[in-house]
CSV table of C-alpha atoms in Angstrom, one decimal:
chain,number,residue,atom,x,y,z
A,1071,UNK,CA,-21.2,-15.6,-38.7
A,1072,UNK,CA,-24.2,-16.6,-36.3
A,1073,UNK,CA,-23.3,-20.2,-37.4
A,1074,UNK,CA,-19.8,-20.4,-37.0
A,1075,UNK,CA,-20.2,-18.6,-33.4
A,1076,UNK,CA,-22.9,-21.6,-32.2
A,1077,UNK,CA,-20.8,-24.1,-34.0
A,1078,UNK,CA,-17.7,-23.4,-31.5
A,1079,UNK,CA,-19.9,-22.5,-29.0
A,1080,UNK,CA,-20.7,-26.7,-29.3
A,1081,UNK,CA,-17.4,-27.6,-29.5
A,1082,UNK,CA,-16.2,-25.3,-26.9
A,1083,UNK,CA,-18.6,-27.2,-24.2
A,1084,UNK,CA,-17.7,-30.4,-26.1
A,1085,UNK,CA,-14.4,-29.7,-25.1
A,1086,UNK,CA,-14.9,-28.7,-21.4
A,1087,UNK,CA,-16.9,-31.8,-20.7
A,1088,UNK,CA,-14.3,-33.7,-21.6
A,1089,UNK,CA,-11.7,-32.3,-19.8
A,1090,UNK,CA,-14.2,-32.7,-16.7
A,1091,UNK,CA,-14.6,-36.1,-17.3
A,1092,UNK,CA,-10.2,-37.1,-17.7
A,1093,UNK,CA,-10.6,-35.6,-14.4
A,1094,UNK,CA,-13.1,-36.7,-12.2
A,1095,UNK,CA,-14.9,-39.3,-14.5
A,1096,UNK,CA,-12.6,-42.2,-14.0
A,1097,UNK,CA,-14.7,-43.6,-11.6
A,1098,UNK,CA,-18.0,-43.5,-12.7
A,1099,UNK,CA,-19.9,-46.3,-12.4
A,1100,UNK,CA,-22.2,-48.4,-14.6
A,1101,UNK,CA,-26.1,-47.3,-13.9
A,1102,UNK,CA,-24.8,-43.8,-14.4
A,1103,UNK,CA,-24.0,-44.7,-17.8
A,1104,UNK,CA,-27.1,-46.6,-18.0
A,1105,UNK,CA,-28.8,-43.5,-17.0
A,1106,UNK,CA,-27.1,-41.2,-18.9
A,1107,UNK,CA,-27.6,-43.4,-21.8
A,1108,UNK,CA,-31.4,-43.4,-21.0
A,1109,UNK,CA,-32.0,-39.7,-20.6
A,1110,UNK,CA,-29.2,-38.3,-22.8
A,1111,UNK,CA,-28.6,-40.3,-25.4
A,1112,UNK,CA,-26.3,-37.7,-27.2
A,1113,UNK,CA,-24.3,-37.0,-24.6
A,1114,UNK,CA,-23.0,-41.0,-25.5
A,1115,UNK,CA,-20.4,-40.1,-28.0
A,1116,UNK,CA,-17.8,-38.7,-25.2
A,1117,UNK,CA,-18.9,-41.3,-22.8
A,1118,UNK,CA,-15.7,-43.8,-23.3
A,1119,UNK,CA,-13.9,-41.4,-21.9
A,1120,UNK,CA,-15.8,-41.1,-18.5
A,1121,UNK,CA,-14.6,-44.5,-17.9
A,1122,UNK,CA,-11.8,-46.4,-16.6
A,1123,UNK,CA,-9.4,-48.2,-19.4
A,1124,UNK,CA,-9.2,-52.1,-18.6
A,1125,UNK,CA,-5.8,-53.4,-19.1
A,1126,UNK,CA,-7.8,-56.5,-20.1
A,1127,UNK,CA,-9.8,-54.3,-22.8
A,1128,UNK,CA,-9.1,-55.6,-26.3
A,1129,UNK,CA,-6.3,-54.2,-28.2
A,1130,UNK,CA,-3.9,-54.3,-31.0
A,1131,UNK,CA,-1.7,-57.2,-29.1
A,1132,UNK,CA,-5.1,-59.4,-29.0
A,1133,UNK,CA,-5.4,-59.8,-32.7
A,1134,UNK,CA,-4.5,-63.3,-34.0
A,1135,UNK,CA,-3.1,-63.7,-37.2
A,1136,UNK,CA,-4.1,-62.6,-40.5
A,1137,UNK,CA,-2.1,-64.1,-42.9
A,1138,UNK,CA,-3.7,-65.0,-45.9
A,1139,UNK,CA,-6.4,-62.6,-45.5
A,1140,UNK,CA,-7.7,-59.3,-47.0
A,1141,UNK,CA,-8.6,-55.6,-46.2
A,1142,UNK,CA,-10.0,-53.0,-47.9
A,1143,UNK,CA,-9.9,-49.9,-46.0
A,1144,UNK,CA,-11.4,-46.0,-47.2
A,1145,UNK,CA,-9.6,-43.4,-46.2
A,1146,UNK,CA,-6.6,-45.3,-45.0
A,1147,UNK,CA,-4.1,-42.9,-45.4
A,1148,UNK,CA,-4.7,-41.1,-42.1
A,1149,UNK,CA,-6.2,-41.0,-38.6
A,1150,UNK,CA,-8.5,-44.0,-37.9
A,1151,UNK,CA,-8.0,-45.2,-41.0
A,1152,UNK,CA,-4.4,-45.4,-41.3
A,1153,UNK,CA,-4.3,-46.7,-37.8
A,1154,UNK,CA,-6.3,-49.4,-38.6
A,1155,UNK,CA,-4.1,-50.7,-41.7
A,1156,UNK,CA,-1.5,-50.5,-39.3
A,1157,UNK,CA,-2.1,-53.0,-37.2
A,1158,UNK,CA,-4.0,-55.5,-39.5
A,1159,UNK,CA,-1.1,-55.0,-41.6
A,1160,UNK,CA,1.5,-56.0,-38.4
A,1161,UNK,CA,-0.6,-59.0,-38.3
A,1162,UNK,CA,0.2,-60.3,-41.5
A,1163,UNK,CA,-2.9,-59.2,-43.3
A,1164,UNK,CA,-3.0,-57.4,-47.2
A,1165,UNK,CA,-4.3,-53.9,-46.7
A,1166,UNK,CA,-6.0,-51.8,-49.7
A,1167,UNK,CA,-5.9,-48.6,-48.6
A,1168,UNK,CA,-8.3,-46.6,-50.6
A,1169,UNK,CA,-7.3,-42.9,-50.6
A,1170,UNK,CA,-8.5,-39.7,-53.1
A,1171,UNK,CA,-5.1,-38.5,-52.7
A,1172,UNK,CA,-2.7,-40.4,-54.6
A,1173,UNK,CA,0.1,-38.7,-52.8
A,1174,UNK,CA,-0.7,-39.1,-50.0
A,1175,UNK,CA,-1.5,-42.6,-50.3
A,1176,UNK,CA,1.7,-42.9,-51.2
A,1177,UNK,CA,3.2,-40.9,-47.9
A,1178,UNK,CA,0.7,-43.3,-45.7
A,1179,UNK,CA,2.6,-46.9,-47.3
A,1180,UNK,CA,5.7,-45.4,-46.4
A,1181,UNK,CA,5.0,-43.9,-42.9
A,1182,UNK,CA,3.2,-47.8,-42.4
A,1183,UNK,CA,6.6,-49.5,-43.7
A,1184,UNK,CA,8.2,-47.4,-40.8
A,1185,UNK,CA,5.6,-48.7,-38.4
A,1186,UNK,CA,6.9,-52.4,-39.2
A,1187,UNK,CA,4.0,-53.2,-41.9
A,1188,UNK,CA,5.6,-55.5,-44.9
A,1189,UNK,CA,5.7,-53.3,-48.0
A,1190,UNK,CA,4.3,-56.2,-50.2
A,1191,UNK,CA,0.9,-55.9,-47.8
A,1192,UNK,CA,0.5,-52.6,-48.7
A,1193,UNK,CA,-2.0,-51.8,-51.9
A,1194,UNK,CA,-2.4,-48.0,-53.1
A,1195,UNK,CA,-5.9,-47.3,-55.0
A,1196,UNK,CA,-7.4,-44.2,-55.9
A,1197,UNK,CA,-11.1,-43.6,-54.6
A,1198,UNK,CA,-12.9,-40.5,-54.3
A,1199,UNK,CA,-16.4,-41.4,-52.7
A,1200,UNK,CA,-17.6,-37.5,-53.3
A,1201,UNK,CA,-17.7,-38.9,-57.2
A,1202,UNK,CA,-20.0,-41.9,-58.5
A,1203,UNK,CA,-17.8,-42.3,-61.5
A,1204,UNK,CA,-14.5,-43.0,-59.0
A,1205,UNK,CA,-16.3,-44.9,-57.3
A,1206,UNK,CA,-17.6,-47.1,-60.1
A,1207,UNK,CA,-13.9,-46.9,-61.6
A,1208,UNK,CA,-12.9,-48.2,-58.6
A,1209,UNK,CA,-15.2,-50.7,-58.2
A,1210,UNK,CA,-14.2,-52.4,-61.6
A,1211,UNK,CA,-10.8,-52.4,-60.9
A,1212,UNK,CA,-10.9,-54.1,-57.6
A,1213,UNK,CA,-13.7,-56.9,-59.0
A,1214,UNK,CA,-10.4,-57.0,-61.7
A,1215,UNK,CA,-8.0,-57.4,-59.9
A,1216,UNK,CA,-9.1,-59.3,-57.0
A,1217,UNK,CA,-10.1,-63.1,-55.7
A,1218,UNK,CA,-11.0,-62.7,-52.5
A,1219,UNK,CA,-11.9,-59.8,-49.7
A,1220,UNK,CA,-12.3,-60.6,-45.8
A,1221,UNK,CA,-12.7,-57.2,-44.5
A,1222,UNK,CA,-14.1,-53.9,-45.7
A,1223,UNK,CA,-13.7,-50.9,-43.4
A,1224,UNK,CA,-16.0,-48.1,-44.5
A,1225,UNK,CA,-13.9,-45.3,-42.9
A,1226,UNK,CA,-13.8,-42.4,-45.1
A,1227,UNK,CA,-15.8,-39.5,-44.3
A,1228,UNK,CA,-15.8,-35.6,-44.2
A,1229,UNK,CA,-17.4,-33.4,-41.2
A,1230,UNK,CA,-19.2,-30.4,-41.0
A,1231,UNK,CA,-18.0,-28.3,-43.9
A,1232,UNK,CA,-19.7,-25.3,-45.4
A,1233,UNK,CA,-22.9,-26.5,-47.5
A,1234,UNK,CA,-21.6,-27.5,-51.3
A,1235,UNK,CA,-22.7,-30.0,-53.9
A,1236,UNK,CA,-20.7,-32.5,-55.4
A,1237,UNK,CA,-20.2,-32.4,-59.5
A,1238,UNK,CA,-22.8,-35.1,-59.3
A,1239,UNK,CA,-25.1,-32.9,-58.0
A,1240,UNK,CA,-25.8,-34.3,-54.1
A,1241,UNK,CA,-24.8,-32.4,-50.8
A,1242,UNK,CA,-20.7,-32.8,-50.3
A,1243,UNK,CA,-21.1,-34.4,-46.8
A,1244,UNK,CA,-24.2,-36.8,-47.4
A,1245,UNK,CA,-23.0,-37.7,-50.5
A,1246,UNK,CA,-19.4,-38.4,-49.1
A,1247,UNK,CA,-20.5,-40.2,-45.9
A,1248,UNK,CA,-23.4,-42.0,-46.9
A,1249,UNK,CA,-24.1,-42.5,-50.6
A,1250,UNK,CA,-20.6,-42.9,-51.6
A,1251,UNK,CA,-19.8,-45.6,-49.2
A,1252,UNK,CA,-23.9,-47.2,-50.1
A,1253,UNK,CA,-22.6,-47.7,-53.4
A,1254,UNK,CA,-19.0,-48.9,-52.8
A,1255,UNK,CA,-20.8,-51.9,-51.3
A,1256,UNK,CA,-23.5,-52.4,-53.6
A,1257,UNK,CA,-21.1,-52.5,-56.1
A,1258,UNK,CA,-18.8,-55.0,-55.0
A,1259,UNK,CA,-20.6,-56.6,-52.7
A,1260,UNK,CA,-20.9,-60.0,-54.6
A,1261,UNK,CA,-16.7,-60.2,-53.8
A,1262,UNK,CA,-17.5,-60.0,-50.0
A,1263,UNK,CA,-20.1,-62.2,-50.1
A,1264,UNK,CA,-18.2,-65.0,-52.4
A,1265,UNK,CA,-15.3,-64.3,-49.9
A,1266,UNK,CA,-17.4,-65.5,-46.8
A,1267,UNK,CA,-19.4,-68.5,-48.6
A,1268,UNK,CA,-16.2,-69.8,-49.8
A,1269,UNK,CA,-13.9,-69.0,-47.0
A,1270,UNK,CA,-16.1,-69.0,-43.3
A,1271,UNK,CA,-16.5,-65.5,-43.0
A,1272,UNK,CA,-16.0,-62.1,-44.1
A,1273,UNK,CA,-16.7,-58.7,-42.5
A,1274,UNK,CA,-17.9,-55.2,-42.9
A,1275,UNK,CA,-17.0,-52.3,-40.4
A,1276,UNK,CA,-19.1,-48.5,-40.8
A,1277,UNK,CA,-17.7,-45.9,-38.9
A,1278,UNK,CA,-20.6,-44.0,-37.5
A,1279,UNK,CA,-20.9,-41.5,-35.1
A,1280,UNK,CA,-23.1,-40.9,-31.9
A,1281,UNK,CA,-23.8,-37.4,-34.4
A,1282,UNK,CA,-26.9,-39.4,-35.6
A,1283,UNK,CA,-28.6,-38.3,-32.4
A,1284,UNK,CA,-29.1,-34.6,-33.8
A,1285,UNK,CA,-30.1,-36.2,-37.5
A,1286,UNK,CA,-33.4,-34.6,-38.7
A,1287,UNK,CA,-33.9,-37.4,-40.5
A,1288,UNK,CA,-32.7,-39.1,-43.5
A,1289,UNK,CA,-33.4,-37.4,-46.6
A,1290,UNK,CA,-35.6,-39.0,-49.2
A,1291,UNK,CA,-35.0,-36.7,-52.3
A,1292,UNK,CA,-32.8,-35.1,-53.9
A,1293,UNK,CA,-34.0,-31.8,-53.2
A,1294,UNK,CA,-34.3,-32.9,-49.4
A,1295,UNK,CA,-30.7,-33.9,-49.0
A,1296,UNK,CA,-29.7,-30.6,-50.6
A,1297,UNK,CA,-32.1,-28.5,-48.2
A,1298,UNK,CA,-29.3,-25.6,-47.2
A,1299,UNK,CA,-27.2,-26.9,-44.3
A,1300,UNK,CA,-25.4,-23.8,-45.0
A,1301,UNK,CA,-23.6,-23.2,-41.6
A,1302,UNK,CA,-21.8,-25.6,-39.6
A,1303,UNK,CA,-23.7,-25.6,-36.6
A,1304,UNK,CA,-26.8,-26.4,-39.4
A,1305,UNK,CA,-24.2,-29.2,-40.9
A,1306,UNK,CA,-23.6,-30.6,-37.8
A,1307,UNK,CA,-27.8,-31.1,-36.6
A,1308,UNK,CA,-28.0,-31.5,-40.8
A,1309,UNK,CA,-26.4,-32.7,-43.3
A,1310,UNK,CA,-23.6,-34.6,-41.0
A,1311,UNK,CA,-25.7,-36.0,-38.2
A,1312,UNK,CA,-28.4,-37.1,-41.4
A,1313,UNK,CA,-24.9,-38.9,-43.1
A,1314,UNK,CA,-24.2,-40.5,-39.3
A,1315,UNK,CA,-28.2,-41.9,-39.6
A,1316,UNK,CA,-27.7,-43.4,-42.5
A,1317,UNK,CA,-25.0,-45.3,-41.9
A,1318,UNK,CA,-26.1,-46.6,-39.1
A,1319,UNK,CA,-29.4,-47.5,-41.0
A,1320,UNK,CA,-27.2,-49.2,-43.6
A,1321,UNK,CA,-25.7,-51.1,-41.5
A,1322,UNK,CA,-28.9,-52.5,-39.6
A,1323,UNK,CA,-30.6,-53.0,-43.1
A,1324,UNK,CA,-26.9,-54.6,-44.6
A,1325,UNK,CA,-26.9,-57.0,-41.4
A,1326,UNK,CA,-30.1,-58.6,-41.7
A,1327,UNK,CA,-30.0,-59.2,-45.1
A,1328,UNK,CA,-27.0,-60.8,-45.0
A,1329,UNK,CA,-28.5,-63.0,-42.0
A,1330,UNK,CA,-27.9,-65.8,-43.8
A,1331,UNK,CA,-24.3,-65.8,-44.7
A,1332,UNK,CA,-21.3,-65.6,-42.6
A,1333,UNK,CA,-21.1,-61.8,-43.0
A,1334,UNK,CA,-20.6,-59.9,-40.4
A,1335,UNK,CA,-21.7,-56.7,-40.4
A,1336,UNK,CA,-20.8,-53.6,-37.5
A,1337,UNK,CA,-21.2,-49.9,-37.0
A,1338,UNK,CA,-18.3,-48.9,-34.9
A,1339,UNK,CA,-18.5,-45.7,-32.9
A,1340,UNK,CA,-14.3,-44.3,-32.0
A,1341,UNK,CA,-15.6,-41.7,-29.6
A,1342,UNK,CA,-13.5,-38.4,-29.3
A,1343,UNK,CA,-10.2,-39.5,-31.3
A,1344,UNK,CA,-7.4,-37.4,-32.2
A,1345,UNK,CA,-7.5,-37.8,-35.7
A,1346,UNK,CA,-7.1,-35.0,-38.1
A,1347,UNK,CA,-11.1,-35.5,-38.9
A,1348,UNK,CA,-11.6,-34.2,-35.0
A,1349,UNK,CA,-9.0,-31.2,-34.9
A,1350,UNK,CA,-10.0,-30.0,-38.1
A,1351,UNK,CA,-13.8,-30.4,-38.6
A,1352,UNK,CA,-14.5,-26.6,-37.0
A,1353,UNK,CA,-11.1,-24.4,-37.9
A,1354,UNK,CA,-11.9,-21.8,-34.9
A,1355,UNK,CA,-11.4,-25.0,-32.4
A,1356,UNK,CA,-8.7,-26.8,-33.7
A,1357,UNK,CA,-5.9,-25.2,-32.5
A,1358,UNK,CA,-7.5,-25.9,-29.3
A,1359,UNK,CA,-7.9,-29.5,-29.3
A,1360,UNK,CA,-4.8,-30.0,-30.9
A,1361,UNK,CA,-2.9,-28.0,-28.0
A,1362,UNK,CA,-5.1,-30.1,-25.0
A,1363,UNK,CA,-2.5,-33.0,-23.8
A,1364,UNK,CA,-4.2,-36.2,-24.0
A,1365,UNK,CA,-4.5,-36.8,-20.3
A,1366,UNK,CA,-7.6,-38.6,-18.8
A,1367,UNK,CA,-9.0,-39.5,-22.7
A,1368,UNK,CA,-9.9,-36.6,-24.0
A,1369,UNK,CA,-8.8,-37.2,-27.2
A,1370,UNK,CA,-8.3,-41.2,-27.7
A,1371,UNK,CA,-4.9,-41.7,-29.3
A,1372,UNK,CA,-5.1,-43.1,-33.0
């Protein structure tokens, strides 16, 4: 219980700050963020909403053309995920959307048809990265099936859940966020690389999290990454901010070894979105997140 009460005691201020900041924060200025970033690194992850949206900001409208081109995309069939196939999709681009929910993959193509995306750029699969045999499954199939592939998005991901292990054996979260997607990559990595030797470039997108700020470090062993992280509050300094780490860390490591090929490789940070990942990652807090109107960017719109 002690858990549960810190964890939406975080959330809780989590929330307050943010509301503080739609308000007042719209005109904070530059060395404050510097100096925020400096002393209080964590505090990071809601700074986008502290400031001011550019009109001239990049957006969906300032994406060329993708015609021709490829996506694969985990976890696609809601929040960031889904928003991204969107409008990659609009653009002319074939999406994979990579889902463990075959159902709702399925619901996700149709609400995307509705959204304007052609049907025939819209690819179900079935990928569960909680299980190394999916995955491998998965991998096969797509190395099958496919020629080319100019963009993978490693989106999928859980939050701070209640400690569990997978049937493999590993931690539900670390295995989910961070060795699931390690060996989607390592497993078809030679189609993205062929892809951007034989066609310019190609690129790879983590979703990461400024959570890797309360990381205790990435775990080493087996036993280490299934160390009880039995409360949230622990899942959230544990098990979830150690996933956040090793993204990132994959992504540092993935980008200099691939130095030498058109591969580009990015972490990518959303901030405070309101995605079903951020309403629903602490149950005692969701209902109020989901009831705050997004005024002043509390909760970026998907």
């Amino acid at each position: 219980r002690r858990s549960h009460h810190v964890g939406g005691m975080l959330w809780r201020s989590t929330v307050v700050i943010a509301m503080l900041g739609g308000i007042v924060g719209l005109g904070t200025s530059k060395p404050m963020l510097d100096m925020l970033q400096t002393k209080y690194p964590r505090m990071m992850g809601i700074m986008p909403i502290f400031v001011k949206r550019d009109s001239q900001t990049f957006n969906a409208s300032s994406l060329p053309s993708l015609q021709g081109k490829t996506a694969l995309i985990t976890g696609a069939n809601v929040g960031v995920g889904l928003s991204t196939a969107k409008h990659l999709g609009r653009k002319g681009m074939r999406v994979i959307l990579a889902c463990r929910n075959p159902s709702k993959c399925q619901a996700a193509i149709e609400s995307l048809v509705k959204d304007g995306v052609p049907r025939e750029h819209l690819v179900a699969a079935d990928l569960d990265l909680s299980s190394l045999e999916s995955t491998a499954a998965f991998s096969s199939k797509l190395l099958s099936q496919e020629k080319k592939l100019d963009v993978l998005v490693l989106n999928a991901g859980i939050g701070p859940v209640p400690h569990q292990l997978t049937k493999d054996g590993f931690e539900t979260i670390f295995h989910t966020n961070h060795i699931g997607n390690f060996l989607l990559w390592k497993l078809i990595s030679p189609l993205v690389q062929r892809t951007a030797e034989q066609h310019g470039e190609a690129r790879v997108v983590v979703l990461s999290s400024s959570a890797h700020y309360h990381a205790k470090g990435v775990p080493l062993t087996v036993e280490e990454m299934n160390r009880a992280h039995r409360g949230l509050a622990d899942s959230i300094g544990g098990a979830y901010g150690n996933s956040k780490l090793g993204n990132l860390l994959f992504s540092q490591e993935l980008a200099e070894r691939s130095s030498s090929l058109p591969l580009f490789v990015n972490a990518a940070h959303p901030g405070l979105v309101a995605s079903n990942f951020a309403v629903n990652s602490v149950d005692e807090t969701a209902d109020t997140l989901k009831g705050v109107p997004l005024v002043g960017g509390l909760l970026t719109p998907v």
